[in-house]
Amino acid sequence: MKKLTIIAAAAAICSGCGNQPVADFGTVIPLPERIEQIADGQFVLKNGAVVSYDSGDSAMARNAAFLADFMKSDLGLKLRLEPEKRETAAVVLSVDTLISNPEGYEITVGQDGISISGGAPGGVFYGIQTLRKAVPAQTGRCSGVEFPLVKVSASPRFWYRGMHSDVVRHWFPVEYMKKYIDLMAFHGMNTLHWHLSDDQGWRIEIKRYPELTEKGSYRDGTMAGRDTSVFDNVPVSGYFTQNEIREVVEYAADRYITIIPEIDVPGHMMAALHCYPELGCTGGPYEVSKIWGVMPDILCAGNEDTFTLLEGVFDEVCCLFPSEYIHIGGDEAPRTRWEHCPKCQARIKAEGLVDDASSSAEAKLQSYFMTRVEEYLASKGRKIIGWDEILEGGVSQSATIMSWRGVAGGLEASRRGHDVIMTPCDYMYFDYYQSDDFDNEPMAMTGYVPLEKVYGFDPILPEMAAEEASHILGVQANLWAEYISTPEHAFYMALPRMAALSEVQWLYPDRKDWNSFTGRLSSFVKFYDRDGYNYARNHLD
Ligand code: ACM
Ligand code: ZN
């Protein structure tokens, strides 16, 4: 009896040994731009195969380590890293300056091995991701993978390929951020927009103003469902220490992802006002919001101390985040308090701001506010991004506009010569429902963004002239967390819509095809299963 059990166990292991899956680049998401068969036959990547790379480049060494890690964890295949051993290598990683886009890649599979080159190390990384995604997810441990003899190449259509993460409405820990970043890298994305402050909490440690997290990161309840008069009395708290921020920034950078932090001003500031009520027009008191929506209380634009605080905050934000851009919000800032505040009115007078046909004096005061923050950040070598409201009172041409209330703001901004990132809520808000069966979905922000709508979005609008189109840096989806309080729910909302977004970000319109995408998606989601990510299944209906 005992003997029989041992034989059965050995058979199970051996069936794993004989397993040799066949890779297919035509199943990958985002689909490579070109896939050409160059000969009949195949190359088999086997256990123990050697990977070579340029040892003088730490990014290439990291790429090689990623390839080895992926092959080990995805397939149980052990690769040997031997820099500079091109002659004996089964996989050669290199930078090829003939590839004009630094994020572009080329994979050539020949009889003797695989070469993955990129315009820069980031391009090589995307080539590695494509290689791993060509191997079916349900493989399990294997002894080798058969690759067809092909040449595969791609360059992303857009330079800015973003996902947003709101860690304010609900807080998520470092481990979640890393899983989110892994997913972004898997989908070929390069920018994480990290929403770190809002009415409902302050989530980034600022050493000069410790109250921001000591008091501002805590709220003692949340509105129940959609009812703003009933509260659950469940405390929500949490923030990222500066060491944790550095850890997440570095983790992302290793995966070619830049993190752009957002400190949203002058509205969405109730958590900061709770700590510093003297910076509000009425003097408060203010509480960290327990409800969602647009709050009437915003930072006082007439008080110099407001700018002192913001400069102190941005000094530390700039030390923590090396990104070229800092997002300074600017959305949903009602100006009614400013209309009645003596300090704000004095500022309006001193700056000579007057109502005219296109903007009120208070709208121009917001422009003054944003420009002042922009100039401060410019003195530190940074550029700003703001939500499309900042166009209203006029804004300096150097500001990049994030178009969220539809695409009209993006079109207008591009006509005025601003760079634009498209995040229109009716296509790119992943906190909206993805199925119209609202009763059987977890509660979401009211709005309907099914997968097909995400897939069909083109950030370059038909009415844009070439000059306007040249200002569209790219496209991002936003994941606001009012109704999302767990990682499982966050991934459910993001997936598989991130897969559709990745093709909007990478593919030119002539390569996009909904039927091809959904065909590939049915096997692609098995990667989510394998890696333990929750995802919505209504695309299977
Ligand atoms: C936003 O959704 N308020 C930018
Ligand atoms: Zn004021």
Coordinates of C-alpha atoms and ligand atoms in Angstrom, one line a residue:
M1 CA 0.0 0.0 0.0
K2 CA 2.8 2.4 1.0
K3 CA 4.7 1.5 -2.2
L4 CA 1.7 2.3 -4.4
T5 CA 1.4 5.8 -2.8
I6 CA 5.0 6.5 -3.6
I7 CA 4.6 5.4 -7.2
A8 CA 1.6 7.6 -7.7
A9 CA 3.4 10.6 -6.3
A10 CA 6.4 10.0 -8.6
A11 CA 4.0 9.8 -11.6
A12 CA 2.5 13.1 -10.7
I13 CA 5.9 14.8 -10.6
C14 CA 7.0 13.1 -13.9
S15 CA 4.0 14.3 -15.8
G16 CA 5.1 17.8 -14.8
C17 CA 8.6 17.0 -16.3
G18 CA 7.3 16.1 -19.7
N19 CA 5.2 19.3 -19.9
Q20 CA 6.5 21.5 -22.8
P21 CA 4.1 24.3 -23.7
V22 CA 4.1 26.1 -27.0
A23 CA 4.3 29.9 -26.9
D24 CA 2.1 32.0 -29.2
F25 CA 2.8 35.7 -29.5
G26 CA -0.5 36.2 -31.2
T27 CA -2.3 35.8 -27.8
V28 CA -0.5 38.6 -26.0
I29 CA -2.1 41.7 -24.6
P30 CA -1.2 44.3 -25.6
L31 CA -0.8 42.7 -29.0
P32 CA 2.6 43.3 -30.5
E33 CA 2.6 45.6 -33.5
R34 CA 4.2 43.0 -35.9
I35 CA 4.6 39.3 -35.6
E36 CA 6.4 37.6 -38.6
Q37 CA 7.3 34.0 -39.0
I38 CA 10.9 33.8 -40.1
A39 CA 11.3 30.1 -40.6
D40 CA 9.7 26.7 -39.8
G41 CA 10.5 24.9 -36.6
Q42 CA 11.0 26.1 -33.1
F43 CA 13.5 26.9 -30.4
V44 CA 13.1 25.3 -27.0
L45 CA 14.0 27.3 -24.0
K46 CA 15.1 24.7 -21.5
N47 CA 15.9 24.5 -17.8
G48 CA 19.4 25.7 -17.1
A49 CA 19.5 27.9 -20.3
V50 CA 21.9 30.9 -20.1
V51 CA 20.8 34.5 -20.3
S52 CA 23.4 37.1 -21.3
Y53 CA 23.3 40.9 -21.0
D54 CA 25.5 43.9 -20.7
S55 CA 27.0 43.6 -17.2
G56 CA 28.0 47.3 -17.2
D57 CA 24.4 48.4 -17.1
S58 CA 22.6 47.9 -13.8
A59 CA 19.1 48.3 -15.5
M60 CA 20.0 45.4 -17.9
A61 CA 21.2 43.3 -15.0
R62 CA 17.8 43.9 -13.3
N63 CA 16.0 43.0 -16.6
A64 CA 17.9 39.7 -16.7
A65 CA 17.0 39.0 -13.1
F66 CA 13.3 39.8 -13.8
L67 CA 13.4 37.4 -16.8
A68 CA 14.8 34.7 -14.6
D69 CA 12.3 35.4 -11.8
F70 CA 9.4 35.3 -14.1
M71 CA 10.4 32.0 -15.8
K72 CA 11.0 30.5 -12.3
S73 CA 7.8 31.7 -10.8
D74 CA 5.6 31.3 -13.9
L75 CA 7.0 28.0 -15.2
G76 CA 9.4 26.6 -12.7
L77 CA 12.2 27.1 -15.3
K78 CA 15.6 27.9 -13.9
L79 CA 17.7 30.2 -16.1
R80 CA 21.4 31.0 -15.5
L81 CA 22.5 34.6 -15.7
E82 CA 25.9 35.0 -17.3
P83 CA 26.6 38.5 -18.5
E84 CA 28.7 38.9 -21.6
K85 CA 28.4 35.2 -22.5
R86 CA 26.7 35.9 -25.8
E87 CA 28.1 32.9 -27.7
T88 CA 26.6 30.2 -25.4
A89 CA 23.5 32.1 -24.4
A90 CA 20.0 31.0 -25.2
V91 CA 18.6 34.4 -24.5
V92 CA 20.5 37.7 -25.3
L93 CA 19.3 40.9 -23.9
S94 CA 20.6 44.1 -25.4
V95 CA 19.9 47.8 -26.1
D96 CA 19.7 48.6 -29.8
T97 CA 19.9 52.2 -30.6
L98 CA 18.4 51.5 -34.1
I99 CA 15.1 51.1 -32.3
S100 CA 14.0 54.7 -32.2
N101 CA 11.5 54.5 -29.4
P102 CA 13.2 53.9 -26.0
E103 CA 10.2 51.8 -25.0
G104 CA 10.1 49.9 -28.2
Y105 CA 11.3 46.3 -28.4
E106 CA 12.2 43.6 -30.9
I107 CA 12.2 39.8 -30.1
T108 CA 13.9 37.5 -32.6
V109 CA 13.5 33.7 -32.0
G110 CA 16.0 31.8 -34.2
Q111 CA 17.2 28.2 -34.2
D112 CA 19.9 29.0 -31.7
G113 CA 18.1 31.2 -29.3
I114 CA 16.1 34.3 -28.5
S115 CA 17.3 37.9 -28.7
I116 CA 15.3 40.6 -27.0
S117 CA 16.4 44.2 -27.8
G118 CA 15.0 47.5 -26.8
G119 CA 15.5 51.2 -27.7
A120 CA 16.6 51.5 -24.0
P121 CA 16.4 49.1 -21.0
G122 CA 12.7 49.9 -20.6
G123 CA 12.0 48.5 -24.1
V124 CA 13.9 45.3 -23.2
F125 CA 11.7 45.0 -20.1
Y126 CA 8.5 45.2 -22.3
G127 CA 10.0 42.6 -24.6
I128 CA 10.5 40.3 -21.6
Q129 CA 6.9 40.9 -20.5
T130 CA 5.7 40.0 -24.0
L131 CA 7.9 36.8 -24.0
R132 CA 6.4 35.6 -20.7
K133 CA 2.8 36.5 -21.8
A134 CA 3.2 34.4 -24.9
V135 CA 3.4 31.3 -22.8
P136 CA 0.0 30.0 -21.8
A137 CA -0.9 30.6 -18.1
Q138 CA -2.2 27.2 -17.3
T139 CA 1.2 25.6 -18.0
G140 CA 2.3 25.1 -14.4
R141 CA 5.9 23.8 -13.9
C142 CA 7.6 22.7 -17.1
S143 CA 10.9 21.4 -18.5
G144 CA 11.0 23.8 -21.4
V145 CA 9.0 26.1 -23.6
E146 CA 8.7 25.8 -27.4
F147 CA 8.9 29.2 -29.2
P148 CA 8.1 29.5 -32.9
L149 CA 10.8 31.1 -35.1
V150 CA 9.5 34.6 -35.3
K151 CA 10.3 38.3 -35.3
V152 CA 8.1 40.3 -33.0
S153 CA 8.2 44.0 -32.5
A154 CA 6.3 46.9 -31.0
S155 CA 6.5 50.4 -29.8
P156 CA 3.8 52.1 -27.7
R157 CA 1.5 54.5 -29.4
F158 CA 1.5 56.8 -26.4
W159 CA 4.3 58.0 -24.2
Y160 CA 2.1 58.5 -21.1
R161 CA 0.4 55.2 -20.1
G162 CA -1.2 55.6 -16.7
M163 CA -3.2 54.1 -13.9
H164 CA -4.4 56.1 -10.9
S165 CA -4.7 54.9 -7.4
D166 CA -6.8 56.7 -4.7
V167 CA -5.4 55.7 -1.3
V168 CA -7.4 58.3 0.6
R169 CA -11.1 57.4 0.5
H170 CA -9.8 54.0 1.7
W171 CA -6.2 53.3 2.6
F172 CA -4.2 50.5 1.1
P173 CA -0.8 49.3 2.4
V174 CA 2.6 49.0 0.7
E175 CA 2.0 45.4 -0.3
Y176 CA -1.1 46.3 -2.2
M177 CA 0.8 49.1 -4.0
K178 CA 3.4 46.6 -5.1
K179 CA 0.8 44.2 -6.5
Y180 CA -0.8 47.1 -8.3
I181 CA 2.6 48.1 -9.8
D182 CA 3.3 44.5 -10.8
L183 CA -0.1 44.5 -12.7
M184 CA 0.8 47.8 -14.4
A185 CA 4.1 46.5 -15.5
F186 CA 2.4 43.3 -16.8
H187 CA 0.1 45.5 -18.9
G188 CA 2.9 47.7 -20.3
M189 CA 2.0 50.8 -18.3
N190 CA 4.6 53.4 -17.2
T191 CA 3.0 56.0 -14.9
L192 CA 1.2 55.7 -11.6
H193 CA -0.8 58.7 -10.5
W194 CA -0.9 58.4 -6.7
H195 CA -3.7 60.4 -5.1
L196 CA -2.4 61.0 -1.6
S197 CA -4.5 63.7 0.0
D198 CA -8.2 64.6 0.0
D199 CA -11.1 65.6 2.2
Q200 CA -11.3 62.1 3.7
G201 CA -7.7 61.8 4.8
W202 CA -4.0 62.8 4.5
R203 CA -1.9 59.8 3.6
I204 CA 1.7 61.1 3.1
E205 CA 4.0 61.8 6.1
I206 CA 5.3 65.4 6.0
K207 CA 8.0 65.8 8.6
R208 CA 7.6 69.6 8.9
Y209 CA 3.8 69.3 9.5
P210 CA 3.3 66.1 11.5
E211 CA -0.3 67.0 12.3
L212 CA -1.2 66.2 8.7
T213 CA -0.9 62.5 9.4
E214 CA -1.2 62.5 13.2
K215 CA -4.7 64.1 13.0
G216 CA -5.5 64.3 9.3
S217 CA -5.1 60.6 8.4
Y218 CA -7.9 59.5 10.7
R219 CA -11.7 59.7 10.3
D220 CA -14.1 58.1 12.7
G221 CA -16.6 56.7 10.2
T222 CA -17.9 56.8 6.7
M223 CA -21.3 57.4 5.1
A224 CA -23.3 54.3 4.8
G225 CA -23.8 53.4 1.2
R226 CA -25.1 56.5 -0.7
D227 CA -26.8 58.0 2.4
T228 CA -25.0 61.1 3.6
S229 CA -26.9 61.1 6.9
V230 CA -26.1 57.6 8.2
F231 CA -22.6 56.6 9.2
D232 CA -20.9 53.3 9.9
N233 CA -18.7 54.5 12.8
V234 CA -15.9 52.3 11.6
P235 CA -12.6 54.3 11.8
V236 CA -10.5 54.6 8.7
S237 CA -6.9 55.5 9.1
G238 CA -3.4 54.9 7.6
Y239 CA -0.7 56.8 5.8
F240 CA 2.6 56.1 4.1
T241 CA 5.8 57.0 6.0
Q242 CA 8.5 58.6 4.0
N243 CA 10.5 55.4 4.1
E244 CA 7.5 53.5 2.7
I245 CA 7.1 56.1 0.0
R246 CA 10.7 55.7 -1.0
E247 CA 10.3 52.0 -1.1
V248 CA 7.2 52.2 -3.4
V249 CA 8.9 54.7 -5.6
E250 CA 12.0 52.5 -6.0
Y251 CA 9.9 49.4 -6.6
A252 CA 8.0 51.2 -9.3
A253 CA 11.2 52.7 -10.9
D254 CA 12.8 49.2 -11.1
R255 CA 9.7 48.3 -13.3
Y256 CA 10.0 51.4 -15.4
I257 CA 7.1 53.1 -13.7
T258 CA 7.2 56.7 -12.7
I259 CA 5.0 57.7 -9.8
I260 CA 3.4 61.1 -10.0
P261 CA 2.1 62.2 -6.6
E262 CA -1.0 64.3 -6.4
I263 CA -1.6 66.8 -3.6
D264 CA -5.0 68.2 -4.6
V265 CA -5.4 72.0 -4.0
P266 CA -7.2 74.3 -3.2
G267 CA -10.3 72.1 -2.8
H268 CA -10.4 68.5 -1.4
M269 CA -8.4 69.8 1.6
M270 CA -10.7 69.1 4.5
A271 CA -8.2 66.7 6.1
A272 CA -5.5 69.5 6.1
L273 CA -8.1 72.1 7.2
H274 CA -9.0 69.9 10.2
C275 CA -5.3 70.2 11.3
Y276 CA -4.9 73.9 10.3
P277 CA -8.4 75.5 10.5
E278 CA -6.8 79.0 10.3
L279 CA -6.1 78.2 6.6
G280 CA -9.8 78.0 5.7
C281 CA -11.8 81.2 4.9
T282 CA -14.2 80.8 7.9
G283 CA -11.6 79.5 10.4
G284 CA -13.5 76.2 11.0
P285 CA -13.6 74.0 12.9
Y286 CA -13.5 71.4 10.1
E287 CA -13.6 67.6 10.4
V288 CA -12.0 65.0 8.2
S289 CA -14.9 64.3 5.9
K290 CA -17.0 61.2 6.4
I291 CA -19.0 61.8 3.3
W292 CA -18.1 61.8 -0.4
G293 CA -18.6 64.7 -2.8
V294 CA -17.6 68.3 -3.2
M295 CA -17.1 70.3 0.0
P296 CA -17.7 74.0 0.2
D297 CA -14.6 74.6 2.4
I298 CA -11.3 75.0 0.6
L299 CA -8.0 76.6 1.3
C300 CA -8.1 80.4 1.7
A301 CA -6.3 82.0 -1.2
G302 CA -5.9 85.3 0.7
N303 CA -3.8 83.9 3.5
E304 CA -0.1 83.8 3.0
D305 CA 0.2 81.0 5.5
T306 CA -1.7 78.7 3.0
F307 CA 1.2 79.1 0.6
T308 CA 3.8 78.6 3.4
L309 CA 2.2 75.3 4.3
L310 CA 2.0 74.2 0.6
E311 CA 5.6 75.1 -0.1
G312 CA 6.7 73.1 3.0
V313 CA 4.6 70.1 1.8
F314 CA 5.9 70.3 -1.8
D315 CA 9.5 70.7 -0.6
E316 CA 9.2 67.2 0.9
V317 CA 7.1 65.8 -1.9
C318 CA 9.8 66.8 -4.4
C319 CA 12.5 65.1 -2.3
L320 CA 10.5 61.9 -2.2
F321 CA 9.3 61.8 -5.8
P322 CA 11.9 62.3 -8.6
S323 CA 9.1 62.6 -11.3
E324 CA 9.3 65.4 -13.8
Y325 CA 5.6 66.2 -13.1
I326 CA 3.7 66.8 -9.8
H327 CA -0.1 66.7 -9.9
I328 CA -1.6 69.7 -8.0
G329 CA -5.3 68.8 -8.5
G330 CA -7.5 71.9 -9.0
D331 CA -10.8 70.0 -9.4
E332 CA -14.1 70.6 -7.7
A333 CA -13.1 73.7 -5.8
P334 CA -16.3 75.8 -5.1
R335 CA -15.4 79.4 -4.9
T336 CA -18.3 80.5 -2.7
R337 CA -16.2 80.9 0.5
W338 CA -13.8 83.1 -1.5
E339 CA -16.6 85.4 -2.5
H340 CA -17.4 86.1 1.1
C341 CA -13.9 86.1 2.6
P342 CA -12.2 89.4 3.3
K343 CA -8.7 88.0 2.8
C344 CA -9.6 86.4 -0.5
Q345 CA -11.3 89.6 -1.7
A346 CA -8.3 91.6 -0.6
R347 CA -6.1 89.4 -2.7
I348 CA -8.5 89.8 -5.7
K349 CA -8.2 93.5 -5.3
A350 CA -4.4 93.5 -4.8
E351 CA -3.9 91.3 -7.9
G352 CA -6.3 93.4 -10.0
L353 CA -8.6 90.4 -10.8
V354 CA -11.9 91.4 -12.2
D355 CA -15.0 89.6 -13.6
D356 CA -15.1 89.5 -17.4
A357 CA -17.2 87.7 -20.0
S358 CA -15.3 84.4 -19.7
S359 CA -14.3 84.2 -16.0
S360 CA -15.2 85.5 -12.6
A361 CA -12.7 87.2 -10.4
E362 CA -12.8 84.2 -8.1
A363 CA -12.0 81.8 -11.1
K364 CA -9.0 84.1 -11.8
L365 CA -8.1 83.8 -8.1
Q366 CA -7.9 80.0 -8.5
S367 CA -5.7 80.6 -11.5
Y368 CA -3.5 82.9 -9.3
F369 CA -3.4 80.1 -6.7
M370 CA -2.4 77.4 -9.2
T371 CA 0.1 79.5 -10.9
R372 CA 1.8 80.4 -7.6
V373 CA 2.1 76.7 -6.8
E374 CA 3.3 76.0 -10.3
E375 CA 6.0 78.7 -10.1
Y376 CA 7.2 77.3 -6.8
L377 CA 7.4 73.8 -8.3
A378 CA 9.1 75.2 -11.4
S379 CA 11.8 76.7 -9.2
K380 CA 12.5 73.1 -8.2
G381 CA 12.6 72.0 -11.8
R382 CA 9.2 70.4 -11.8
K383 CA 6.2 70.7 -14.1
I384 CA 2.5 70.5 -13.1
I385 CA -0.5 68.5 -14.0
G386 CA -4.0 69.8 -13.1
W387 CA -7.5 68.6 -13.6
D388 CA -9.4 70.3 -16.4
E389 CA -11.1 72.9 -14.1
I390 CA -7.8 74.8 -14.0
L391 CA -8.5 76.0 -17.6
E392 CA -11.4 78.1 -16.3
G393 CA -9.6 81.2 -15.0
G394 CA -6.7 80.9 -17.3
V395 CA -3.6 78.9 -16.6
S396 CA 0.0 79.1 -17.8
Q397 CA 0.7 77.3 -21.0
S398 CA 3.3 75.0 -19.4
A399 CA 0.6 73.3 -17.3
T400 CA -0.5 69.8 -18.5
I401 CA -4.2 69.2 -18.4
M402 CA -5.9 66.0 -17.3
S403 CA -9.2 65.9 -19.0
W404 CA -11.7 64.1 -16.7
R405 CA -15.1 65.7 -17.3
G406 CA -15.3 64.1 -20.7
V407 CA -13.0 65.0 -23.5
A408 CA -14.0 68.6 -24.1
G409 CA -11.4 70.0 -21.6
G410 CA -8.7 68.0 -23.4
L411 CA -9.8 69.3 -26.8
E412 CA -9.9 72.9 -25.5
A413 CA -6.6 72.5 -23.8
S414 CA -4.9 71.1 -26.9
R415 CA -6.3 74.0 -28.9
R416 CA -4.7 76.4 -26.4
G417 CA -1.4 74.6 -26.7
H418 CA -1.4 72.6 -23.5
D419 CA -0.2 69.1 -23.2
V420 CA -3.1 66.8 -22.3
I421 CA -3.6 63.5 -20.6
M422 CA -7.0 61.9 -21.4
T423 CA -8.9 60.4 -18.4
P424 CA -12.6 61.0 -19.4
C425 CA -14.9 59.7 -16.7
D426 CA -17.3 58.1 -19.2
Y427 CA -14.6 55.9 -20.6
M428 CA -11.8 55.8 -18.0
Y429 CA -13.3 55.8 -14.6
F430 CA -12.8 52.2 -13.3
D431 CA -14.7 53.0 -10.1
Y432 CA -17.9 53.1 -12.3
Y433 CA -19.9 49.9 -12.9
Q434 CA -18.6 47.5 -15.5
S435 CA -21.9 45.6 -15.8
D436 CA -25.4 47.1 -16.2
D437 CA -26.6 44.4 -13.8
F438 CA -26.2 47.0 -11.0
D439 CA -28.1 45.0 -8.4
N440 CA -25.7 42.1 -8.6
E441 CA -22.5 44.1 -8.6
P442 CA -20.8 45.5 -5.6
M443 CA -21.8 49.1 -5.0
A444 CA -19.9 51.5 -7.3
M445 CA -19.8 55.1 -8.2
T446 CA -22.9 55.7 -10.4
G447 CA -21.8 55.5 -14.0
Y448 CA -21.3 52.7 -16.5
V449 CA -18.0 51.9 -18.2
P450 CA -18.2 48.4 -19.7
L451 CA -15.0 46.8 -21.1
E452 CA -16.0 47.5 -24.7
K453 CA -16.3 51.2 -24.1
V454 CA -12.8 51.3 -22.6
Y455 CA -11.5 49.4 -25.5
G456 CA -13.1 51.7 -28.1
F457 CA -11.8 54.9 -26.7
D458 CA -9.3 56.9 -28.9
P459 CA -7.5 59.7 -27.1
I460 CA -6.9 61.4 -30.4
L461 CA -10.3 62.9 -31.3
P462 CA -11.5 63.0 -34.9
E463 CA -11.9 66.8 -34.7
M464 CA -8.2 67.3 -33.6
A465 CA -5.8 68.8 -36.1
A466 CA -2.3 67.3 -36.2
E467 CA -0.9 70.1 -34.0
E468 CA -3.6 69.5 -31.4
A469 CA -3.1 65.7 -31.6
S470 CA 0.6 66.2 -30.9
H471 CA -0.3 67.5 -27.5
I472 CA -2.0 64.3 -26.4
L473 CA 0.6 62.7 -24.2
G474 CA -1.5 59.7 -23.5
V475 CA -4.3 58.1 -21.5
Q476 CA -5.0 56.9 -18.0
A477 CA -7.8 55.2 -16.1
N478 CA -8.7 56.4 -12.6
L479 CA -9.7 54.1 -9.7
W480 CA -11.3 56.3 -7.1
A481 CA -11.9 54.4 -3.8
E482 CA -15.1 55.8 -2.3
Y483 CA -16.8 52.4 -2.6
I484 CA -13.6 50.3 -2.7
S485 CA -12.2 49.2 0.7
T486 CA -10.3 46.0 0.0
P487 CA -7.5 45.0 -2.5
E488 CA -9.7 42.2 -3.8
H489 CA -12.4 44.7 -4.7
A490 CA -9.9 47.1 -6.2
F491 CA -8.5 44.4 -8.5
Y492 CA -12.1 43.4 -9.4
M493 CA -12.8 46.9 -10.6
A494 CA -9.4 47.3 -12.4
L495 CA -9.5 43.9 -14.2
P496 CA -9.9 43.2 -16.9
R497 CA -10.5 46.8 -17.9
M498 CA -6.7 47.4 -17.5
A499 CA -6.2 44.9 -20.3
A500 CA -8.5 46.9 -22.6
L501 CA -6.7 50.1 -21.6
S502 CA -3.3 48.6 -22.4
E503 CA -4.4 48.2 -26.0
V504 CA -5.7 51.8 -26.1
Q505 CA -2.2 52.9 -24.8
W506 CA -0.1 50.7 -27.1
L507 CA -1.9 50.0 -30.3
Y508 CA -2.5 52.2 -33.3
P509 CA -6.2 52.2 -34.4
D510 CA -5.6 50.0 -37.4
R511 CA -4.3 47.2 -35.1
K512 CA -7.2 47.4 -32.6
D513 CA -9.9 44.9 -33.0
W514 CA -12.6 44.1 -30.4
N515 CA -13.2 40.5 -31.5
S516 CA -9.5 39.8 -31.5
F517 CA -9.1 41.3 -28.1
T518 CA -11.9 39.4 -26.5
G519 CA -10.6 36.2 -28.1
R520 CA -7.2 36.7 -26.5
L521 CA -8.7 37.9 -23.2
S522 CA -10.4 34.6 -22.5
S523 CA -6.9 33.0 -22.1
F524 CA -5.2 36.1 -20.8
V525 CA -7.4 36.2 -17.6
K526 CA -5.9 32.9 -16.6
F527 CA -2.8 34.9 -15.7
Y528 CA -4.9 36.8 -13.2
D529 CA -6.1 33.4 -11.8
R530 CA -2.6 32.1 -11.7
D531 CA -1.3 35.2 -9.9
G532 CA -4.2 35.5 -7.5
Y533 CA -5.8 38.7 -8.8
N534 CA -9.5 39.0 -8.5
Y535 CA -11.2 40.2 -11.7
A536 CA -14.7 40.7 -13.2
R537 CA -16.0 38.0 -15.3
N538 CA -19.0 39.7 -17.0
H539 CA -17.0 39.9 -20.3
L540 CA -17.5 36.2 -20.5
D541 CA -21.3 36.6 -20.7
Ligands
ACM1 C1 -12.2 64.1 -10.3 O1 -12.7 63.0 -10.6 N1 -12.8 64.8 -9.3 C2 -11.0 64.5 -10.9
ZN2 ZN -10.3 83.2 2.0

